[in-house]
Every structure is written in structure tokens, then in C-alpha cells.
PDB file of C-alpha atoms in Angstrom:
ATOM      1  CA  MET A   1      73.855  85.358 111.632  1.00 28.00           C
ATOM      2  CA  SER A   2      75.072  83.656 108.520  1.00 33.00           C
ATOM      3  CA  PRO A   3      79.326  83.316 108.752  1.00 34.00           C
ATOM      4  CA  LEU A   4      79.309  84.450 105.420  1.00 41.00           C
ATOM      5  CA  ILE A   5      78.048  87.805 106.777  1.00 36.00           C
ATOM      6  CA  VAL A   6      80.532  90.627 108.158  1.00 36.00           C
ATOM      7  CA  GLU A   7      79.630  93.384 109.648  1.00 35.00           C
ATOM      8  CA  ARG A   8      80.154  96.899 108.124  1.00 40.00           C
ATOM      9  CA  ALA A   9      83.229  98.121 109.391  1.00 43.00           C
ATOM     10  CA  GLY A  10      82.462 101.708 111.275  1.00 42.00           C
ATOM     11  CA  SER A  11      83.112 104.916 109.318  1.00 41.00           C
ATOM     12  CA  GLY A  12      85.517 106.481 111.920  1.00 47.00           C
ATOM     13  CA  GLY A  13      86.617 109.712 111.333  1.00 59.00           C
ATOM     14  CA  SER A  14      88.610 109.297 108.343  1.00 84.00           C
ATOM     15  CA  ARG A  15      88.075 108.479 104.432  1.00 89.00           C
ATOM     16  CA  LYS A  16      88.021 104.885 103.049  1.00 96.00           C
ATOM     17  CA  THR A  17      88.533 103.936  99.690  1.00 97.00           C
ATOM     18  CA  ALA A  18      86.838 100.869  98.300  1.00 98.00           C
ATOM     19  CA  LEU A  19      86.891  99.417  94.859  1.00 98.00           C
ATOM     20  CA  ILE A  20      83.893  98.194  93.092  1.00 98.00           C
ATOM     21  CA  VAL A  21      83.918  95.779  90.209  1.00 98.00           C
ATOM     22  CA  GLU A  22      81.296  94.370  87.260  1.00 98.00           C
ATOM     23  CA  GLY A  23      81.081  90.612  86.277  1.00 94.00           C
ATOM     24  CA  GLY A  24      79.539  89.849  82.960  1.00 92.00           C
ATOM     25  CA  ALA A  25      81.266  86.590  81.742  1.00 93.00           C
ATOM     26  CA  MET A  26      83.867  87.423  79.089  1.00 94.00           C
ATOM     27  CA  ARG A  27      82.913  90.978  79.031  1.00 96.00           C
ATOM     28  CA  GLY A  28      84.932  90.724  82.312  1.00 96.00           C
ATOM     29  CA  ALA A  29      88.233  90.857  80.234  1.00 97.00           C
ATOM     30  CA  TRP A  30      88.022  94.593  79.518  1.00 97.00           C
ATOM     31  CA  ALA A  31      87.280  94.395  83.398  1.00 98.00           C
ATOM     32  CA  ALA A  32      89.997  92.686  83.564  1.00 97.00           C
ATOM     33  CA  GLY A  33      92.279  95.267  81.539  1.00 97.00           C
ATOM     34  CA  VAL A  34      91.071  97.949  83.721  1.00 97.00           C
ATOM     35  CA  LEU A  35      92.549  96.785  86.806  1.00 97.00           C
ATOM     36  CA  ALA A  36      95.767  96.523  85.193  1.00 96.00           C
ATOM     37  CA  SER A  37      95.726 100.479  84.606  1.00 96.00           C
ATOM     38  CA  LEU A  38      95.271 100.584  87.901  1.00 96.00           C
ATOM     39  CA  GLN A  39      98.038  98.475  89.230  1.00 93.00           C
ATOM     40  CA  GLU A  40     100.474 100.381  86.629  1.00 92.00           C
ATOM     41  CA  ARG A  41      99.222 103.806  87.955  1.00 91.00           C
ATOM     42  CA  GLY A  42      99.834 102.997  91.553  1.00 88.00           C
ATOM     43  CA  ARG A  43      96.472 102.509  92.571  1.00 90.00           C
ATOM     44  CA  ARG A  44      97.089  98.451  93.859  1.00 87.00           C
ATOM     45  CA  GLN A  45      95.544  99.164  97.197  1.00 89.00           C
ATOM     46  CA  PHE A  46      91.962  99.537  98.478  1.00 97.00           C
ATOM     47  CA  ASP A  47      90.425  99.400 102.043  1.00 97.00           C
ATOM     48  CA  LEU A  48      87.879  97.429 100.610  1.00 98.00           C
ATOM     49  CA  VAL A  49      86.478  95.724  97.591  1.00 98.00           C
ATOM     50  CA  TYR A  50      83.838  93.985  96.167  1.00 98.00           C
ATOM     51  CA  ALA A  51      83.346  91.881  93.215  1.00 98.00           C
ATOM     52  CA  ALA A  52      80.790  89.234  91.629  1.00 97.00           C
ATOM     53  CA  SER A  53      81.125  87.175  89.119  1.00 96.00           C
ATOM     54  CA  SER A  54      83.708  87.411  86.677  1.00 96.00           C
ATOM     55  CA  GLY A  55      84.649  90.437  88.071  1.00 97.00           C
ATOM     56  CA  ALA A  56      85.151  88.780  92.143  1.00 98.00           C
ATOM     57  CA  CYS A  57      87.893  86.160  89.778  1.00 97.00           C
ATOM     58  CA  SER A  58      89.448  88.927  88.837  1.00 97.00           C
ATOM     59  CA  ALA A  59      89.742  91.031  91.628  1.00 98.00           C
ATOM     60  CA  ALA A  60      90.515  87.961  94.002  1.00 98.00           C
ATOM     61  CA  TYR A  61      94.207  88.482  91.817  1.00 98.00           C
ATOM     62  CA  PHE A  62      94.223  91.825  91.933  1.00 97.00           C
ATOM     63  CA  VAL A  63      93.861  91.690  95.834  1.00 97.00           C
ATOM     64  CA  ALA A  64      96.427  88.977  96.508  1.00 97.00           C
ATOM     65  CA  GLY A  65      99.419  91.050  94.124  1.00 95.00           C
ATOM     66  CA  MET A  66      99.157  88.399  91.779  1.00 96.00           C
ATOM     67  CA  TRP A  67      98.156  90.857  88.728  1.00 92.00           C
ATOM     68  CA  GLU A  68     100.273  89.205  86.024  1.00 94.00           C
ATOM     69  CA  PRO A  69      99.293  85.587  86.939  1.00 95.00           C
ATOM     70  CA  GLY A  70      96.029  87.057  86.810  1.00 95.00           C
ATOM     71  CA  LEU A  71      96.378  88.533  83.267  1.00 96.00           C
ATOM     72  CA  ALA A  72      98.100  85.006  81.856  1.00 96.00           C
ATOM     73  CA  ILE A  73      93.970  83.488  82.819  1.00 96.00           C
ATOM     74  CA  TRP A  74      92.493  86.048  80.518  1.00 96.00           C
ATOM     75  CA  ARG A  75      95.515  85.916  77.915  1.00 95.00           C
ATOM     76  CA  GLU A  76      95.910  82.410  77.493  1.00 96.00           C
ATOM     77  CA  LEU A  77      93.718  80.148  79.395  1.00 95.00           C
ATOM     78  CA  ALA A  78      89.817  82.202  79.680  1.00 94.00           C
ATOM     79  CA  CYS A  79      89.387  81.158  75.998  1.00 91.00           C
ATOM     80  CA  ASN A  80      88.615  77.251  77.649  1.00 92.00           C
ATOM     81  CA  VAL A  81      86.214  78.378  80.291  1.00 93.00           C
ATOM     82  CA  VAL A  82      83.224  78.366  77.391  1.00 89.00           C
ATOM     83  CA  ARG A  83      81.998  75.240  75.811  1.00 83.00           C
ATOM     84  CA  LYS A  84      79.371  75.796  73.795  1.00 74.00           C
ATOM     85  CA  SER A  85      79.172  72.710  72.572  1.00 70.00           C
ATOM     86  CA  ASN A  86      77.955  71.232  75.895  1.00 63.00           C
ATOM     87  CA  PHE A  87      74.605  73.066  75.334  1.00 59.00           C
ATOM     88  CA  LEU A  88      73.964  69.949  72.742  1.00 55.00           C
ATOM     89  CA  ARG A  89      74.809  68.206  75.123  1.00 63.00           C
ATOM     90  CA  ARG A  90      72.763  69.247  77.692  1.00 66.00           C
ATOM     91  CA  LYS A  91      75.507  70.115  79.765  1.00 71.00           C
ATOM     92  CA  PRO A  92      76.804  73.797  81.209  1.00 82.00           C
ATOM     93  CA  ILE A  93      78.079  75.730  79.054  1.00 86.00           C
ATOM     94  CA  ILE A  94      80.903  77.007  81.622  1.00 92.00           C
ATOM     95  CA  ASP A  95      83.223  74.679  82.800  1.00 93.00           C
ATOM     96  CA  LEU A  96      84.144  76.056  86.582  1.00 95.00           C
ATOM     97  CA  ALA A  97      85.434  73.199  87.562  1.00 94.00           C
ATOM     98  CA  TYR A  98      88.199  73.670  84.759  1.00 94.00           C
ATOM     99  CA  LEU A  99      88.311  77.434  85.797  1.00 96.00           C
ATOM    100  CA  VAL A 100      87.988  76.789  89.676  1.00 97.00           C
ATOM    101  CA  ASP A 101      89.686  73.753  90.279  1.00 95.00           C
ATOM    102  CA  HIS A 102      91.667  73.358  87.615  1.00 96.00           C
ATOM    103  CA  VAL A 103      93.076  77.234  86.889  1.00 97.00           C
ATOM    104  CA  PHE A 104      92.544  78.579  90.377  1.00 98.00           C
ATOM    105  CA  ARG A 105      94.140  75.990  92.192  1.00 97.00           C
ATOM    106  CA  THR A 106      96.656  74.192  90.382  1.00 97.00           C
ATOM    107  CA  ARG A 107      97.707  75.523  87.197  1.00 97.00           C
ATOM    108  CA  ILE A 108      98.549  79.531  88.067  1.00 97.00           C
ATOM    109  CA  PRO A 109      97.262  78.752  91.910  1.00 97.00           C
ATOM    110  CA  LEU A 110      96.016  81.804  94.028  1.00 98.00           C
ATOM    111  CA  SER A 111      97.706  82.391  96.940  1.00 98.00           C
ATOM    112  CA  VAL A 112      95.804  82.040 100.080  1.00 97.00           C
ATOM    113  CA  GLU A 113      98.316  83.523 102.030  1.00 97.00           C
ATOM    114  CA  ALA A 114      98.370  86.411  99.791  1.00 97.00           C
ATOM    115  CA  LEU A 115      94.894  87.297 100.458  1.00 97.00           C
ATOM    116  CA  GLN A 116      94.719  86.607 103.974  1.00 96.00           C
ATOM    117  CA  ASN A 117      98.052  88.613 104.086  1.00 96.00           C
ATOM    118  CA  ALA A 118      96.614  91.752 101.906  1.00 96.00           C
ATOM    119  CA  PRO A 119      96.137  95.741 103.277  1.00 95.00           C
ATOM    120  CA  SER A 120      92.632  95.243 101.416  1.00 96.00           C
ATOM    121  CA  GLN A 121      88.985  93.417 102.719  1.00 97.00           C
ATOM    122  CA  PHE A 122      88.039  91.702 100.138  1.00 98.00           C
ATOM    123  CA  PHE A 123      83.998  90.527  99.246  1.00 98.00           C
ATOM    124  CA  ILE A 124      82.376  88.306  97.334  1.00 98.00           C
ATOM    125  CA  VAL A 125      78.891  88.802  96.506  1.00 98.00           C
ATOM    126  CA  LEU A 126      76.751  85.760  96.783  1.00 98.00           C
ATOM    127  CA  THR A 127      72.966  85.697  96.280  1.00 98.00           C
ATOM    128  CA  ASP A 128      71.755  83.273  99.210  1.00 98.00           C
ATOM    129  CA  CYS A 129      69.645  80.417  97.189  1.00 98.00           C
ATOM    130  CA  HIS A 130      66.860  80.140 100.293  1.00 97.00           C
ATOM    131  CA  THR A 131      66.252  83.945 100.741  1.00 98.00           C
ATOM    132  CA  GLY A 132      67.247  85.443  97.399  1.00 97.00           C
ATOM    133  CA  ASP A 133      69.269  88.334  99.729  1.00 98.00           C
ATOM    134  CA  PRO A 134      72.844  88.978  99.002  1.00 98.00           C
ATOM    135  CA  VAL A 135      75.221  88.222 101.071  1.00 98.00           C
ATOM    136  CA  TYR A 136      78.938  89.439 101.418  1.00 98.00           C
ATOM    137  CA  PHE A 137      81.832  86.492 101.683  1.00 98.00           C
ATOM    138  CA  HIS A 138      84.824  87.960 103.411  1.00 97.00           C
ATOM    139  CA  ALA A 139      87.650  86.295 101.189  1.00 96.00           C
ATOM    140  CA  CYS A 140      90.209  85.426 103.350  1.00 94.00           C
ATOM    141  CA  ASP A 141      90.836  81.496 103.745  1.00 96.00           C
ATOM    142  CA  ASP A 142      90.751  78.038 102.120  1.00 96.00           C
ATOM    143  CA  ARG A 143      86.559  78.652 100.820  1.00 97.00           C
ATOM    144  CA  VAL A 144      87.227  81.489  98.512  1.00 98.00           C
ATOM    145  CA  PHE A 145      87.244  78.461  96.167  1.00 98.00           C
ATOM    146  CA  ALA A 146      84.144  77.326  96.343  1.00 98.00           C
ATOM    147  CA  ALA A 147      82.639  81.462  97.022  1.00 98.00           C
ATOM    148  CA  LEU A 148      84.771  81.880  93.780  1.00 98.00           C
ATOM    149  CA  ARG A 149      82.823  78.876  91.652  1.00 97.00           C
ATOM    150  CA  ALA A 150      79.318  80.242  93.693  1.00 98.00           C
ATOM    151  CA  THR A 151      79.644  83.807  92.239  1.00 98.00           C
ATOM    152  CA  ALA A 152      80.449  82.567  88.977  1.00 97.00           C
ATOM    153  CA  SER A 153      77.659  80.019  88.894  1.00 96.00           C
ATOM    154  CA  MET A 154      75.469  81.683  86.224  1.00 95.00           C
ATOM    155  CA  PRO A 155      71.919  81.279  85.570  1.00 95.00           C
ATOM    156  CA  LEU A 156      70.949  78.472  82.371  1.00 92.00           C
ATOM    157  CA  ALA A 157      74.851  78.815  81.408  1.00 92.00           C
ATOM    158  CA  THR A 158      76.073  76.822  84.841  1.00 94.00           C
ATOM    159  CA  ARG A 159      73.488  75.167  87.241  1.00 93.00           C
ATOM    160  CA  GLY A 160      73.027  78.183  88.646  1.00 95.00           C
ATOM    161  CA  PHE A 161      74.820  77.815  92.388  1.00 97.00           C
ATOM    162  CA  ASP A 162      77.352  76.144  94.608  1.00 97.00           C
ATOM    163  CA  TYR A 163      77.794  75.439  97.653  1.00 98.00           C
ATOM    164  CA  VAL A 164      80.174  77.620 100.614  1.00 97.00           C
ATOM    165  CA  ASP A 165      80.201  75.798 104.029  1.00 96.00           C
ATOM    166  CA  GLY A 166      77.089  73.172 102.350  1.00 96.00           C
ATOM    167  CA  GLN A 167      74.891  76.222 101.477  1.00 97.00           C
ATOM    168  CA  PRO A 168      73.651  76.886  97.878  1.00 98.00           C
ATOM    169  CA  TYR A 169      74.457  80.191  96.555  1.00 98.00           C
ATOM    170  CA  ALA A 170      73.806  81.961  93.112  1.00 98.00           C
ATOM    171  CA  ASP A 171      75.844  84.559  91.079  1.00 97.00           C
ATOM    172  CA  GLY A 172      75.705  87.479  93.413  1.00 97.00           C
ATOM    173  CA  GLY A 173      75.547  89.930  90.505  1.00 97.00           C
ATOM    174  CA  LEU A 174      72.067  88.727  90.867  1.00 98.00           C
ATOM    175  CA  ALA A 175      70.547  90.326  94.244  1.00 98.00           C
ATOM    176  CA  ASP A 176      73.563  92.920  94.178  1.00 98.00           C
ATOM    177  CA  PRO A 177      75.065  93.205  90.798  1.00 97.00           C
ATOM    178  CA  ILE A 178      76.787  96.777  91.463  1.00 98.00           C
ATOM    179  CA  PRO A 179      77.528  96.834  95.550  1.00 98.00           C
ATOM    180  CA  LEU A 180      77.631 100.402  95.892  1.00 98.00           C
ATOM    181  CA  ARG A 181      74.998 101.066  98.379  1.00 97.00           C
ATOM    182  CA  ARG A 182      76.737  98.466 100.493  1.00 98.00           C
ATOM    183  CA  ALA A 183      80.307  99.969 100.152  1.00 98.00           C
ATOM    184  CA  ILE A 184      79.011 103.209 101.403  1.00 97.00           C
ATOM    185  CA  GLN A 185      77.428 101.613 104.552  1.00 97.00           C
ATOM    186  CA  ASP A 186      80.197 100.340 105.452  1.00 97.00           C
ATOM    187  CA  GLY A 187      82.000 103.619 105.605  1.00 96.00           C
ATOM    188  CA  ALA A 188      83.585 103.613 101.684  1.00 97.00           C
ATOM    189  CA  THR A 189      83.639 107.710 101.121  1.00 97.00           C
ATOM    190  CA  ASP A 190      86.153 107.686  98.127  1.00 97.00           C
ATOM    191  CA  ILE A 191      84.942 104.489  95.674  1.00 97.00           C
ATOM    192  CA  THR A 192      86.411 103.390  92.120  1.00 97.00           C
ATOM    193  CA  VAL A 193      83.855 101.565  90.203  1.00 98.00           C
ATOM    194  CA  VAL A 194      84.274  99.421  87.521  1.00 98.00           C
ATOM    195  CA  LEU A 195      81.809  98.582  84.732  1.00 98.00           C
ATOM    196  CA  THR A 196      81.656  96.349  81.401  1.00 97.00           C
ATOM    197  CA  HIS A 197      78.744  98.126  80.065  1.00 95.00           C
ATOM    198  CA  ASN A 198      78.685 101.375  78.150  1.00 94.00           C
ATOM    199  CA  PRO A 199      77.155 104.173  79.888  1.00 93.00           C
ATOM    200  CA  ALA A 200      73.501 104.219  77.985  1.00 95.00           C
ATOM    201  CA  PHE A 201      73.256 101.053  79.219  1.00 96.00           C
ATOM    202  CA  ARG A 202      70.611 100.127  81.232  1.00 97.00           C
ATOM    203  CA  LEU A 203      69.550  96.259  82.526  1.00 97.00           C
ATOM    204  CA  LYS A 204      66.223  95.481  81.652  1.00 96.00           C
ATOM    205  CA  PRO A 205      64.198  92.702  83.227  1.00 96.00           C
ATOM    206  CA  VAL A 206      64.586  89.183  82.528  1.00 96.00           C
ATOM    207  CA  PRO A 207      61.315  87.004  81.511  1.00 97.00           C
ATOM    208  CA  HIS A 208      59.447  84.645  84.066  1.00 97.00           C
ATOM    209  CA  TRP A 209      59.930  81.619  82.554  1.00 97.00           C
ATOM    210  CA  MET A 210      63.522  81.984  82.298  1.00 96.00           C
ATOM    211  CA  GLY A 211      64.172  82.157  86.433  1.00 97.00           C
ATOM    212  CA  LYS A 212      61.709  79.229  86.328  1.00 96.00           C
ATOM    213  CA  LEU A 213      63.331  77.352  84.281  1.00 95.00           C
ATOM    214  CA  ALA A 214      66.816  78.299  85.365  1.00 96.00           C
ATOM    215  CA  TYR A 215      65.964  78.033  89.307  1.00 97.00           C
ATOM    216  CA  PRO A 216      63.384  75.296  89.764  1.00 97.00           C
ATOM    217  CA  GLU A 217      64.412  74.302  93.398  1.00 97.00           C
ATOM    218  CA  TYR A 218      64.668  77.949  94.387  1.00 98.00           C
ATOM    219  CA  PRO A 219      61.873  80.567  93.509  1.00 98.00           C
ATOM    220  CA  LEU A 220      62.999  83.670  95.629  1.00 98.00           C
ATOM    221  CA  VAL A 221      66.286  83.216  93.630  1.00 98.00           C
ATOM    222  CA  ALA A 222      64.330  82.743  90.208  1.00 98.00           C
ATOM    223  CA  ARG A 223      62.073  86.421  91.538  1.00 97.00           C
ATOM    224  CA  VAL A 224      65.538  88.413  92.306  1.00 98.00           C
ATOM    225  CA  TRP A 225      66.641  87.612  88.483  1.00 98.00           C
ATOM    226  CA  THR A 226      63.593  88.270  86.757  1.00 97.00           C
ATOM    227  CA  ALA A 227      61.409  91.181  88.661  1.00 96.00           C
ATOM    228  CA  ARG A 228      64.276  92.690  91.079  1.00 97.00           C
ATOM    229  CA  GLN A 229      67.873  92.389  90.189  1.00 98.00           C
ATOM    230  CA  ASN A 230      67.233  95.013  86.817  1.00 98.00           C
ATOM    231  CA  VAL A 231      65.734  97.476  89.323  1.00 98.00           C
ATOM    232  CA  ASN A 232      69.033  97.252  91.664  1.00 97.00           C
ATOM    233  CA  TYR A 233      71.156  97.688  88.840  1.00 98.00           C
ATOM    234  CA  ASN A 234      69.826 101.071  87.087  1.00 98.00           C
ATOM    235  CA  ALA A 235      69.499 102.470  91.062  1.00 98.00           C
ATOM    236  CA  ALA A 236      73.194 101.960  91.495  1.00 98.00           C
ATOM    237  CA  LEU A 237      73.790 103.589  88.159  1.00 97.00           C
ATOM    238  CA  ASP A 238      71.155 106.557  89.189  1.00 97.00           C
ATOM    239  CA  LEU A 239      73.024 106.743  92.548  1.00 97.00           C
ATOM    240  CA  MET A 240      76.514 107.084  90.803  1.00 96.00           C
ATOM    241  CA  LYS A 241      75.255 110.072  89.004  1.00 95.00           C
ATOM    242  CA  GLN A 242      73.746 111.896  92.774  1.00 94.00           C
ATOM    243  CA  PRO A 243      76.023 110.307  95.362  1.00 95.00           C
ATOM    244  CA  PRO A 244      75.509 111.003  98.974  1.00 95.00           C
ATOM    245  CA  ALA A 245      77.225 114.384  99.868  1.00 94.00           C
ATOM    246  CA  GLY A 246      81.371 113.148 100.913  1.00 94.00           C
ATOM    247  CA  ILE A 247      80.965 110.561  98.500  1.00 96.00           C
ATOM    248  CA  ARG A 248      83.598 110.675  95.551  1.00 95.00           C
ATOM    249  CA  LEU A 249      83.762 108.579  92.800  1.00 96.00           C
ATOM    250  CA  GLN A 250      85.355 107.288  89.805  1.00 95.00           C
ATOM    251  CA  VAL A 251      83.246 105.066  87.359  1.00 96.00           C
ATOM    252  CA  PHE A 252      85.288 103.073  84.484  1.00 97.00           C
ATOM    253  CA  ARG A 253      83.151 101.616  81.636  1.00 96.00           C
ATOM    254  CA  PRO A 254      83.386 101.032  78.386  1.00 96.00           C
ATOM    255  CA  LEU A 255      83.350 103.734  75.780  1.00 92.00           C
ATOM    256  CA  ARG A 256      83.763 101.623  72.490  1.00 93.00           C
ATOM    257  CA  PRO A 257      82.188  98.585  71.607  1.00 94.00           C
ATOM    258  CA  LEU A 258      83.788  95.925  73.171  1.00 95.00           C
ATOM    259  CA  PRO A 259      84.874  92.960  71.389  1.00 96.00           C
ATOM    260  CA  VAL A 260      83.755  90.165  73.162  1.00 95.00           C
ATOM    261  CA  GLY A 261      80.059  89.171  74.399  1.00 93.00           C
ATOM    262  CA  SER A 262      79.751  87.284  77.630  1.00 91.00           C
ATOM    263  CA  PHE A 263      80.560  83.840  75.604  1.00 91.00           C
ATOM    264  CA  THR A 264      83.380  84.990  73.627  1.00 92.00           C
ATOM    265  CA  VAL A 265      85.883  81.905  72.941  1.00 91.00           C
ATOM    266  CA  GLU A 266      87.935  83.370  70.512  1.00 95.00           C
ATOM    267  CA  GLN A 267      91.147  83.970  71.893  1.00 95.00           C
ATOM    268  CA  LYS A 268      92.485  86.838  70.168  1.00 96.00           C
ATOM    269  CA  GLN A 269      89.096  88.961  70.931  1.00 96.00           C
ATOM    270  CA  ILE A 270      89.906  88.200  74.783  1.00 96.00           C
ATOM    271  CA  ALA A 271      93.007  89.556  74.195  1.00 96.00           C
ATOM    272  CA  ALA A 272      91.746  92.532  72.834  1.00 97.00           C
ATOM    273  CA  ALA A 273      89.027  92.973  75.196  1.00 97.00           C
ATOM    274  CA  LEU A 274      91.808  92.977  78.114  1.00 97.00           C
ATOM    275  CA  ALA A 275      93.887  95.383  75.937  1.00 97.00           C
ATOM    276  CA  LEU A 276      91.355  97.537  75.022  1.00 97.00           C
ATOM    277  CA  GLY A 277      90.030  98.260  78.937  1.00 97.00           C
ATOM    278  CA  HIS A 278      93.510  99.062  79.681  1.00 96.00           C
ATOM    279  CA  ASP A 279      93.605 102.100  77.155  1.00 96.00           C
ATOM    280  CA  GLU A 280      90.336 103.398  77.791  1.00 96.00           C
ATOM    281  CA  ALA A 281      91.239 103.126  82.026  1.00 96.00           C
ATOM    282  CA  LEU A 282      94.093 104.634  81.156  1.00 94.00           C
ATOM    283  CA  GLN A 283      92.309 107.146  79.006  1.00 92.00           C
ATOM    284  CA  GLN A 284      89.491 107.909  80.957  1.00 92.00           C
ATOM    285  CA  MET A 285      92.324 108.091  84.399  1.00 91.00           C
ATOM    286  CA  GLU A 286      93.593 110.881  82.230  1.00 87.00           C
ATOM    287  CA  THR A 287      90.097 113.042  81.658  1.00 84.00           C
ATOM    288  CA  MET A 288      89.707 112.558  85.553  1.00 78.00           C
ATOM    289  CA  GLU A 289      93.212 114.098  86.670  1.00 76.00           C
ATOM    290  CA  ALA A 290      92.617 117.005  83.917  1.00 72.00           C
ATOM    291  CA  ASN A 291      88.475 117.635  85.862  1.00 70.00           C
ATOM    292  CA  PRO A 292      89.239 116.197  89.092  1.00 60.00           C
ATOM    293  CA  LEU A 293      86.085 117.784  90.601  1.00 51.00           C
ATOM    294  CA  GLY A 294      84.064 115.498  88.536  1.00 49.00           C
ATOM    295  CA  SER A 295      82.901 112.588  90.060  1.00 48.00           C
ATOM    296  CA  SER A 296      82.900 109.755  87.337  1.00 46.00           C
ATOM    297  CA  ALA A 297      84.201 109.305  83.827  1.00 43.00           C
ATOM    298  CA  PRO A 298      83.024 111.047  81.019  1.00 38.00           C
ATOM    299  CA  GLY A 299      80.080 109.918  79.256  1.00 40.00           C
TER     300      GLY A 299
END
């Protein structure tokens, strides 16, 4: 078994909480705003946390109890991660070296010790480039930085993969974009899901030629991205509508158009998305508290 895979936890007899954070590049600013609202309302600790792509970056600081520094990254530095001019130079437009090696390691360092001491088990979702299968990396040591680089390796916007323990992994959002089923398999009973798309959103398949262009060396990843990602994503949405008996869900999602897209670079727009996520999450929490029998946020 790969050392990155962690056996599912036994469910035991008690209820177990989980947090799932969807990625979406700069759309992740909205999700970060939601996490800020959870922090404010005292919902800081979850037994299990799963996240991919930009969602994993925000979740890492959330789990480490470093939420204010995490917000500072979105407010002040995230605008430097996307370099659109690199497209003309045939270079990746997302600068992962800047994000992970400079920001996460040096400028606003993520504490590995804090992750190790956190009450939550934090899993970064990756996609195995050799098999196309999802991998759930338990972020509890210095390899977290390599895993964050890998999960943030969006197809075409980066080289598409990075290495952890010498093995290539791609964005976990390709193989398991919303790891709800995994959380349930691991024994989670009370699950909070943070999405970055509106309630009507359904993911469409990607053209096959794009998969071949993005992953010429890894055809199984190309196939997952073009033929399976949308199926898995939409199946998770369907599961949220009809969760298994005994599973309680709270789902946060944007109810108004976001001021950012995946590759927005304007600092004011990123900050606006952050504030919108915070405010909409508080509104949705109030609705949930007024209607405790509901399984998800309205919409």
C-alpha cells in the first residue's frame, strides 16, 4: 500500500464530524471566507478534514489554527499567484513555486508542528498519475508542502502534476472533487461541505483533446479528467441531496455570482469574494439554525 494512503477510521459508536472544502483556484477565496465564518462561530475543530487544490491550501491554515495568517494570504498575496503573461511565454500561469515555496514556507509559514498537534486529521486529496485513482494524503509532516504543490497542480495552468515521495500526483479534484463518500466511509456522520459553485451548477465533461494535451505522459489521469471528473462531481451533488440514513449535512455554497473566476488577479475582487463567502456563510448558518431539520443550506 502506498505510504500516502491512510486506512479508513473505524466509525465506533459515537458521531464523528468532517469538513470538506472544494477547490477552484481563485474561486477558493469564497471558500476561505466561509472557513473564516466557521472560525468566528467557534466551529474550529472537526475530526476529519478533506480538501483539494486551493481548498487544501486554505484548509491547511484552518486546521493548523493559523486562520488570520491564512486570510492575509488571500487578501495580500494571492493576486501574485496567477501570472497570465506566462501564457505567451509558454510557461505555467499559476506560479506554485511562489505560492508554496515562498508564501507557505517563508513569507507566512505554515506550521507543520501545529498540523501535527491539531485535533483534526487533515487529508489532502491527490490523483495518482499512474493509476488515476484518488489518494488521501494525511498531512502531518513536512511532506505537506509537496502535497499542496501536487494538489494545486491544475491541468494546463501548471505542468499538471508534482512529486510526493518521488511519485507524481495531480490535482485531487480530478479524481475526487468532493470526497463526500470517502468521509462517510471513514465514519463521518456530521459533515460540513464548502462548495465554490452555485446550487444549479453541474460539472460538464472536458473534451478528450484537452486531456491528451495536459497529460501526454499520464493517459489515465487524462481519462479521469475528461471522462470521470464530471461523473464523480455530479454523483457527490446527488448524494448530498439524499444522504444515507444517519448522515447530517451542512452545505455552504455561493448564492450570488462571485466577483472572481478561477484566474482572477485583481486584489480587490479577491478580497470581495473573501468577504462575500464570510457574509453568505453567516446568513446560511442562521437559516440552518432556524431550520435544524434541513440537511443543507438553502438553494
